[in-house]
XYZ file of N, CA, C and O in Angstrom:
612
model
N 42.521 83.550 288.047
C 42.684 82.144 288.337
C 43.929 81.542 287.689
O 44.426 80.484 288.076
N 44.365 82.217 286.763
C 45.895 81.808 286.097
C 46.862 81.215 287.173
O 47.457 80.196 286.823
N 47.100 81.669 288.365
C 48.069 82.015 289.371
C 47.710 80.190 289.803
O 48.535 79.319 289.524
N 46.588 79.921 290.386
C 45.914 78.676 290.621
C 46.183 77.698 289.989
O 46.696 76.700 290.494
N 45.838 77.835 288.587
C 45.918 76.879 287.385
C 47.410 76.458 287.365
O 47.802 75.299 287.230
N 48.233 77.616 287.525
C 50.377 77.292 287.570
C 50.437 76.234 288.929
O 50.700 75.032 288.891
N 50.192 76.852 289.829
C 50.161 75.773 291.470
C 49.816 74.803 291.348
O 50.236 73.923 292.100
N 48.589 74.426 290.014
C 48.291 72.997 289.921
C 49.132 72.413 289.248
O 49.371 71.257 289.598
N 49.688 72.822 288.370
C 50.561 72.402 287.328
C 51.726 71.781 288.179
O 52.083 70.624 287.954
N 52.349 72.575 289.201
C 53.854 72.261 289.997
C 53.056 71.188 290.965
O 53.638 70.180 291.365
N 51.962 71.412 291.243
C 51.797 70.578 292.683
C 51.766 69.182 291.791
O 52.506 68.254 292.116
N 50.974 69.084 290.777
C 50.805 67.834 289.904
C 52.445 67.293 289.846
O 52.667 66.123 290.158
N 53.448 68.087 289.482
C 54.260 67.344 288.459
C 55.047 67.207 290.101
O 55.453 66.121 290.516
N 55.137 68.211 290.722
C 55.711 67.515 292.034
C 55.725 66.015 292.868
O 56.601 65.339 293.408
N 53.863 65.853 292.606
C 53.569 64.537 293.087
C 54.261 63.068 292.329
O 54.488 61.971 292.840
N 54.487 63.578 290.857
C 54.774 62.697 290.191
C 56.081 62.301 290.287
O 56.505 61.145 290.254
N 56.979 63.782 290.461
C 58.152 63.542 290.838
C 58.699 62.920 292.258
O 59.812 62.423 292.431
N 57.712 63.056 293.180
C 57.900 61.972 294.425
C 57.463 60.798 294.415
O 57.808 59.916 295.202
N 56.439 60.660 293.268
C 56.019 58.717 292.952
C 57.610 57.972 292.054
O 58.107 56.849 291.967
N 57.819 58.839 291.726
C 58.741 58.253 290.790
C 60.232 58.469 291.673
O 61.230 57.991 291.133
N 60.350 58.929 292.545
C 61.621 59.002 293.544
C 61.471 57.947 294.210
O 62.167 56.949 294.025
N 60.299 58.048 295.303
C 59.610 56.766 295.942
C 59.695 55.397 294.981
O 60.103 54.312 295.395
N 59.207 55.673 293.545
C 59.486 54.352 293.097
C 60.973 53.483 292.735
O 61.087 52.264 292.609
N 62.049 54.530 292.616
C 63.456 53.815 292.735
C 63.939 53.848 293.791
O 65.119 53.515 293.899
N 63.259 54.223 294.829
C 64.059 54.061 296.222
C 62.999 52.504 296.664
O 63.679 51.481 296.736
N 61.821 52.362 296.877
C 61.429 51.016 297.046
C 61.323 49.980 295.865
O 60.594 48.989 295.819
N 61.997 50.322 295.151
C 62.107 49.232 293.836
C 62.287 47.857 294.377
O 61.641 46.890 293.972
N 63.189 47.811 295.307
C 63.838 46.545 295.660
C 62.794 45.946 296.828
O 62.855 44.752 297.123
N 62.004 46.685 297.361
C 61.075 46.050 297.798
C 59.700 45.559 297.731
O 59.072 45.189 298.723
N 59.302 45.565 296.675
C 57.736 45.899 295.657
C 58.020 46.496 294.449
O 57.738 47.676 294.243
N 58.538 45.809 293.651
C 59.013 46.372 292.358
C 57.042 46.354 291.194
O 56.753 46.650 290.035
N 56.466 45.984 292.065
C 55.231 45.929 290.868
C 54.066 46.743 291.397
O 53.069 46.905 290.694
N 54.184 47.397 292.933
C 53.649 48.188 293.539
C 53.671 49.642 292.795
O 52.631 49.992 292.238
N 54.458 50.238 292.771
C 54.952 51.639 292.324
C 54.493 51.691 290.835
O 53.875 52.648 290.368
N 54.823 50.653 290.174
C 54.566 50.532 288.814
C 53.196 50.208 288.660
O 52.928 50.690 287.559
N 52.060 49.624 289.153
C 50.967 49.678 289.112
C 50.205 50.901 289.162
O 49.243 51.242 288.473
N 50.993 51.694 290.396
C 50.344 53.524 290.701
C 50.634 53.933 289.163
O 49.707 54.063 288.363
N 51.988 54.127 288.810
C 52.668 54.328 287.634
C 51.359 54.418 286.134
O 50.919 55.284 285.377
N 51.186 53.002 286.367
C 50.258 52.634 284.848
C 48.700 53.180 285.207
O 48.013 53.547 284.254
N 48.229 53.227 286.341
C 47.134 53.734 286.213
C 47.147 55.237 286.091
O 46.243 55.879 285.556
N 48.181 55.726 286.599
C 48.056 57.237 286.447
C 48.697 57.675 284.656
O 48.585 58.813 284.200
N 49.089 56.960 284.180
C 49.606 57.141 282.730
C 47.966 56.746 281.911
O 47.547 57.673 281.216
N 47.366 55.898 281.945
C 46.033 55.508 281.636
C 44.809 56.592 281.589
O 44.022 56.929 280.705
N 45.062 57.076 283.278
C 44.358 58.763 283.078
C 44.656 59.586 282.811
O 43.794 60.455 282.680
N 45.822 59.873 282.580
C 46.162 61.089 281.771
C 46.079 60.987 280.670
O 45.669 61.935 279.999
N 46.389 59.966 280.185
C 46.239 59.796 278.550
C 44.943 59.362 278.113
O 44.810 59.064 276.926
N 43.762 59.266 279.068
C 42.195 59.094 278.562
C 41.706 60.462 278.183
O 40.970 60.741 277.236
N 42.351 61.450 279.269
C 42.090 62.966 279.354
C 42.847 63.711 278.097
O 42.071 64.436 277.475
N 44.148 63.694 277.604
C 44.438 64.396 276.923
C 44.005 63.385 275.162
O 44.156 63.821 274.021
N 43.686 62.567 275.412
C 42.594 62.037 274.294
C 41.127 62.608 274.085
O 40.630 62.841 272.983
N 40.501 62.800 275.337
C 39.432 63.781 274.808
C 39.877 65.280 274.865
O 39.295 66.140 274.206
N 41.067 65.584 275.785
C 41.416 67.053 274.834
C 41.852 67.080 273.794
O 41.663 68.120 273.162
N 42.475 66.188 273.266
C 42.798 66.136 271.299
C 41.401 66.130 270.797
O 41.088 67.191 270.256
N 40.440 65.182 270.834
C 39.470 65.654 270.753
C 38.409 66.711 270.401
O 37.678 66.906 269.430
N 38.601 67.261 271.478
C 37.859 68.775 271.965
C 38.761 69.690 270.579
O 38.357 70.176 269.522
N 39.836 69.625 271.090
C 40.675 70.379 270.030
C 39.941 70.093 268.371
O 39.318 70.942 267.735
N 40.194 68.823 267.976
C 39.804 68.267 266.639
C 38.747 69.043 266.575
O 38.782 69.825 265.625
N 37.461 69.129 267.508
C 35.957 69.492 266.779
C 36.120 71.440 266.908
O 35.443 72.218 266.235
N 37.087 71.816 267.848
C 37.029 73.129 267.646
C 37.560 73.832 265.980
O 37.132 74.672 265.188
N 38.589 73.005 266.072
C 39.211 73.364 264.410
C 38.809 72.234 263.074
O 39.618 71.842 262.233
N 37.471 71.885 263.146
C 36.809 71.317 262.681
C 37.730 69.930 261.538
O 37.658 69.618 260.349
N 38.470 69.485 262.647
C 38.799 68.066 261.794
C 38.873 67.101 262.560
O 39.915 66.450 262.634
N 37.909 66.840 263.207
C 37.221 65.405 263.584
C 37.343 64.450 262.534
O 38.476 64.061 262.818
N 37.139 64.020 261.892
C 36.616 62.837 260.346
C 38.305 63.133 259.633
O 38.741 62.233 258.916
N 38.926 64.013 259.792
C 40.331 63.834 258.904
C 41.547 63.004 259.370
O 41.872 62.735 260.527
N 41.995 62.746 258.504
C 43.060 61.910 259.102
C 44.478 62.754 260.162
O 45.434 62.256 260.756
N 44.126 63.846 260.046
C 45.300 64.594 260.877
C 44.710 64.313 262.283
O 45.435 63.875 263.177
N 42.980 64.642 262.538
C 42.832 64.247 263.671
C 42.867 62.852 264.216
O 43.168 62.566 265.375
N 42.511 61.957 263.210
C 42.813 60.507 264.476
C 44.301 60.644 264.358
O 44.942 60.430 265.387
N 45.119 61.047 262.989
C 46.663 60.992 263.833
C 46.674 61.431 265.076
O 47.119 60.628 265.896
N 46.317 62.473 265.477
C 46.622 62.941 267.099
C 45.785 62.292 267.909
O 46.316 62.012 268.984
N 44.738 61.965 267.807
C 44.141 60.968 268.899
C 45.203 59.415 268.916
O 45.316 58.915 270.036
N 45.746 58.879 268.062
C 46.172 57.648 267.562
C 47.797 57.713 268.035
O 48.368 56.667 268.346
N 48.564 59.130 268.071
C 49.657 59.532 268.804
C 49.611 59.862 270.144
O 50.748 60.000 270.596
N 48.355 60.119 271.301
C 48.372 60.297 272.287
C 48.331 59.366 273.063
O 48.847 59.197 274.168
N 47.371 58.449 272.133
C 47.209 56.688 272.598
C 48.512 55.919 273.065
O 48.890 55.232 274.014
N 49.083 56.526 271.618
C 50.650 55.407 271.273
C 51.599 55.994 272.129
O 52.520 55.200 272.322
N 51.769 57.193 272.792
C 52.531 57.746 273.569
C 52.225 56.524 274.393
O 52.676 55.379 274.440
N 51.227 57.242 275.068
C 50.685 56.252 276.587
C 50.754 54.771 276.872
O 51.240 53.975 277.676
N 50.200 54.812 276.063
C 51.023 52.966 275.687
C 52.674 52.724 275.549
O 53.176 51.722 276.059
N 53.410 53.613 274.895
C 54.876 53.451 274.958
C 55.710 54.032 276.487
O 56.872 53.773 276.801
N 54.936 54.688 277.098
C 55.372 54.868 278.491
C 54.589 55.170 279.610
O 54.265 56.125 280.316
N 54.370 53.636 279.447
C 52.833 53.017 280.597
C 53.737 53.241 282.085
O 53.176 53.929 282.938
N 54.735 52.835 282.323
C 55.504 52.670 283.410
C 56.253 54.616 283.707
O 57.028 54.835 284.638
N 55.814 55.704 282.757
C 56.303 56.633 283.586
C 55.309 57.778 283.145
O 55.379 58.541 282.181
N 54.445 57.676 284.056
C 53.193 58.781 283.777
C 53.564 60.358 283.853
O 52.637 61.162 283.755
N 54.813 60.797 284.016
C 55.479 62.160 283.663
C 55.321 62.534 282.199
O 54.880 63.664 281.987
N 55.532 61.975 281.438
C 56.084 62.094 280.164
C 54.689 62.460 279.703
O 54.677 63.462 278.989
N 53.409 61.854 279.949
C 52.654 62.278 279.096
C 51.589 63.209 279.868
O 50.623 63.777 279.359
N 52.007 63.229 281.257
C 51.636 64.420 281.859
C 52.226 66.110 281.450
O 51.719 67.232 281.466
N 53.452 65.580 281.124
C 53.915 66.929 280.667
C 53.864 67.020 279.087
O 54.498 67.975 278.639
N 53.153 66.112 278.038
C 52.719 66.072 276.990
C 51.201 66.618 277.112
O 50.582 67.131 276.180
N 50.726 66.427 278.373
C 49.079 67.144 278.160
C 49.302 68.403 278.478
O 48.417 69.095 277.976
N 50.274 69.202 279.237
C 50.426 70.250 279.894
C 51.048 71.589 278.551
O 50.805 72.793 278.464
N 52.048 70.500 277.541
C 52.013 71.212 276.586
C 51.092 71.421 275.532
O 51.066 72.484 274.911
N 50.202 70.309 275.249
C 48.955 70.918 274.281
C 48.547 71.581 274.920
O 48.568 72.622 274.263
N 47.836 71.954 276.485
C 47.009 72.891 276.839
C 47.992 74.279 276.941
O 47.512 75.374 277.233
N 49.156 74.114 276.712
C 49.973 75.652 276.815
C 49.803 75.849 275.215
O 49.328 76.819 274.626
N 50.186 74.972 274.828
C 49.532 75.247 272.808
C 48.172 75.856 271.957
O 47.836 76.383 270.897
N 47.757 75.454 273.025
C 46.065 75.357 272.487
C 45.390 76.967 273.401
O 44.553 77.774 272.997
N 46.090 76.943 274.583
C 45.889 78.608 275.690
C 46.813 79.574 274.765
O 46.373 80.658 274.381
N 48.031 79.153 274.451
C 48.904 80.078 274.167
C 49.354 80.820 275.131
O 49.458 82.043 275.034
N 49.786 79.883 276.561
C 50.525 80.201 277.436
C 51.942 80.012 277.433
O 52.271 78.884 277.065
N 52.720 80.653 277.683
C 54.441 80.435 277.503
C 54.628 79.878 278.808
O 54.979 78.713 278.995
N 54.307 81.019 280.043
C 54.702 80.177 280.991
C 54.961 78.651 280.998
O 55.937 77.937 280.769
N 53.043 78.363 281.534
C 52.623 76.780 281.123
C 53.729 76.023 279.886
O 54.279 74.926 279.980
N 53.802 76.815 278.980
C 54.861 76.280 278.081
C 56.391 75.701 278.517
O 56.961 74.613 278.448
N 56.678 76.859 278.934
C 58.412 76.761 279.772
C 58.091 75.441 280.945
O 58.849 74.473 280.869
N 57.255 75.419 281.746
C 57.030 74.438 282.494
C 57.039 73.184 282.332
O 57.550 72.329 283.055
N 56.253 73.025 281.012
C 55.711 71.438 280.142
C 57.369 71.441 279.791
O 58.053 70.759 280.554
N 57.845 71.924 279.047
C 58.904 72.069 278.370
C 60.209 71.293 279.470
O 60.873 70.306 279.152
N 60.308 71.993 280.681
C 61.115 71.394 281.640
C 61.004 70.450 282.746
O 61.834 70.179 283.614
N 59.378 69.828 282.482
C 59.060 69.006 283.034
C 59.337 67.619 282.261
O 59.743 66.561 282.742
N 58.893 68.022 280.485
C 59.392 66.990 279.798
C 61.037 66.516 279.359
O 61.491 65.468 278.900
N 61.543 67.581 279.670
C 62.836 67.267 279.760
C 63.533 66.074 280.713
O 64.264 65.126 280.426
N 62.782 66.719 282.405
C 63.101 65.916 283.641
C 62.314 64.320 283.602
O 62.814 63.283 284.040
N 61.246 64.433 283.090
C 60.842 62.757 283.138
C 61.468 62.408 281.672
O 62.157 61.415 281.909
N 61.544 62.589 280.819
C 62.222 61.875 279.407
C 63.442 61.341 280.052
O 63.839 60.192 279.863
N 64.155 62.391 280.987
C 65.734 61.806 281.376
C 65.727 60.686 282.303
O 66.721 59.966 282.393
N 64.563 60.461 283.081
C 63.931 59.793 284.418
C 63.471 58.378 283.201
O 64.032 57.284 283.258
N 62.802 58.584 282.576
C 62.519 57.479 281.212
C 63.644 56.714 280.399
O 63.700 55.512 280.136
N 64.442 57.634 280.103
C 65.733 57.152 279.426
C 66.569 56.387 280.535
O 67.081 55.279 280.378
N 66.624 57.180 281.708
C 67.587 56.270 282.562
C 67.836 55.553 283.574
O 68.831 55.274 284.243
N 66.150 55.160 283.569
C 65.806 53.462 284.138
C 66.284 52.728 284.130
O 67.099 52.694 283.208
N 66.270 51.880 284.780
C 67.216 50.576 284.509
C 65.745 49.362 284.149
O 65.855 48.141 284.034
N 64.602 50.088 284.050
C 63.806 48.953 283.641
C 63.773 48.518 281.844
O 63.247 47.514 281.363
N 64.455 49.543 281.154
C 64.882 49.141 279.708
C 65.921 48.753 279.163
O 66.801 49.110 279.945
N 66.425 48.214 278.262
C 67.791 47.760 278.049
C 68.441 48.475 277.383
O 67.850 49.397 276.822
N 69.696 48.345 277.218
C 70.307 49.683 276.316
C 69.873 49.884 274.579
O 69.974 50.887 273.873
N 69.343 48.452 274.236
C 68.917 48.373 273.028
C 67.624 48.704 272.739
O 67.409 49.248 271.655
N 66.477 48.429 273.689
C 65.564 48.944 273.716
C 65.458 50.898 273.688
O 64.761 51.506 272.876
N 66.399 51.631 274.863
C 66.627 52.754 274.178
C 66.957 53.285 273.309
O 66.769 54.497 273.208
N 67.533 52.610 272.424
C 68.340 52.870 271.157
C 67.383 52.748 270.313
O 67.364 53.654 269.479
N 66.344 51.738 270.183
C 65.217 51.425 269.261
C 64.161 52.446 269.612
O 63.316 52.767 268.776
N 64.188 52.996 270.894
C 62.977 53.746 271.004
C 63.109 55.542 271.088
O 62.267 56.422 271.263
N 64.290 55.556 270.915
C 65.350 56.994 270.179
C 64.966 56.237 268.804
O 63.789 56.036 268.503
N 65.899 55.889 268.105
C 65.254 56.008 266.514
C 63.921 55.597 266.335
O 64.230 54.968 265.323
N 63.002 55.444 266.402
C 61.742 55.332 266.690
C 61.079 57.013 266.828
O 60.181 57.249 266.019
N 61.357 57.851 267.523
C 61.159 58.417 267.691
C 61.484 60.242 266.977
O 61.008 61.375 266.902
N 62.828 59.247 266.540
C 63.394 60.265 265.703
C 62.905 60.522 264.242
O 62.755 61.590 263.649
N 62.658 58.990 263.754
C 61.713 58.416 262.612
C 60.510 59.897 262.747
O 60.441 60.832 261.949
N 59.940 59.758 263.606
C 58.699 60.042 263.946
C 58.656 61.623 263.599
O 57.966 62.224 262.776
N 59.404 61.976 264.295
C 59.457 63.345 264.146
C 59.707 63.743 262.613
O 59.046 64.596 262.020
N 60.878 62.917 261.995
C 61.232 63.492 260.857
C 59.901 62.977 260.058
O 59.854 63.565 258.977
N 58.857 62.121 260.218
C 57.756 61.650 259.554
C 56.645 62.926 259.430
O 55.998 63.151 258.407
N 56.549 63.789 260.796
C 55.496 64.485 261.179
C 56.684 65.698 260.186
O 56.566 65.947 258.987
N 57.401 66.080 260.817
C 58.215 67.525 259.498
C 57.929 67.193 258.064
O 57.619 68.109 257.303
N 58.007 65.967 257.637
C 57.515 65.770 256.103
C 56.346 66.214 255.589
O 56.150 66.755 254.501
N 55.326 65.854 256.743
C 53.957 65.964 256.529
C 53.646 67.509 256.730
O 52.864 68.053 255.949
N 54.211 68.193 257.710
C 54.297 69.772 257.713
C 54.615 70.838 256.200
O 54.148 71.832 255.644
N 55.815 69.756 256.032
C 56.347 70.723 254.717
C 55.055 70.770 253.712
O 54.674 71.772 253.107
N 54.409 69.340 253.665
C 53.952 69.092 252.418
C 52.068 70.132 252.493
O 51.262 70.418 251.607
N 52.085 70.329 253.691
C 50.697 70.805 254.182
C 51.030 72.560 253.947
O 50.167 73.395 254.219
């Protein structure tokens, strides 16, 4: 069933990649249409890879620690920070489940899927140039926050 599980993966990120084509080509005509599909499908993905953080937490038994609501509390805050492009955290659920399988493929996939919507995210014209700039260091913060916490663990 591996073979299946990959087809879902492309057919998924395919669809997303034609909502989000479709959505800058009718921008100018229903600019709150596309973006409505947009936020509800960012909403379910990120309800789902909240109970797979979850699932994860009680398998490696840290439910009650603070590492696990960090990751429930970072999947949230993703989804919430990019309500308007449900790629990004589609290909954020696609890499915990290549993390958590220890699939490379699935990996290489998440990997170049998150590449293609981050760039699709970054170069909207629905953010301002300062807002990207705040939400690059923001992010960069973040990372170097989570490496601190690595070293120290």
């Amino acid at each position: 069933l591996r073979p299946v599980g990959y087809a879902l993966v492309v057919v998924l990120f395919a669809a997303l990649m034609a909502g989000t084509i479709t959505h800058f080509g009718n921008a100018s005509l229903d600019p709150g249409r596309a973006l409505r599909l947009g936020r509800t499908t960012t909403v379910a993905v990120m309800l789902l890879l909240a109970a797979f953080a979850w699932r994860i937490n009680d398998e490696h038994r840290m439910s009650g620690t603070r590492t696990g609501f960090a990751a429930i509390s970072g999947v949230l805050l993703l989804g919430l920070v990019t309500l308007s492009t449900p790629g990004i955290i589609t290909s954020a659920a696609v890499l915990a489940l290549a993390f958590d399988r220890r699939d490379r493929v699935l990996l290489g996939m998440g990997v170049v899927f998150l590449l293609v919507f981050g760039s699709v995210f970054y170069y909207s014209l629905h953010i301002t140039l300062l807002q990207k700039a705040l939400l690059l260091a923001a992010s960069g913060l973040l990372l170097l926050g989570i490496r601190q916490q690595m070293l120290r663990a």
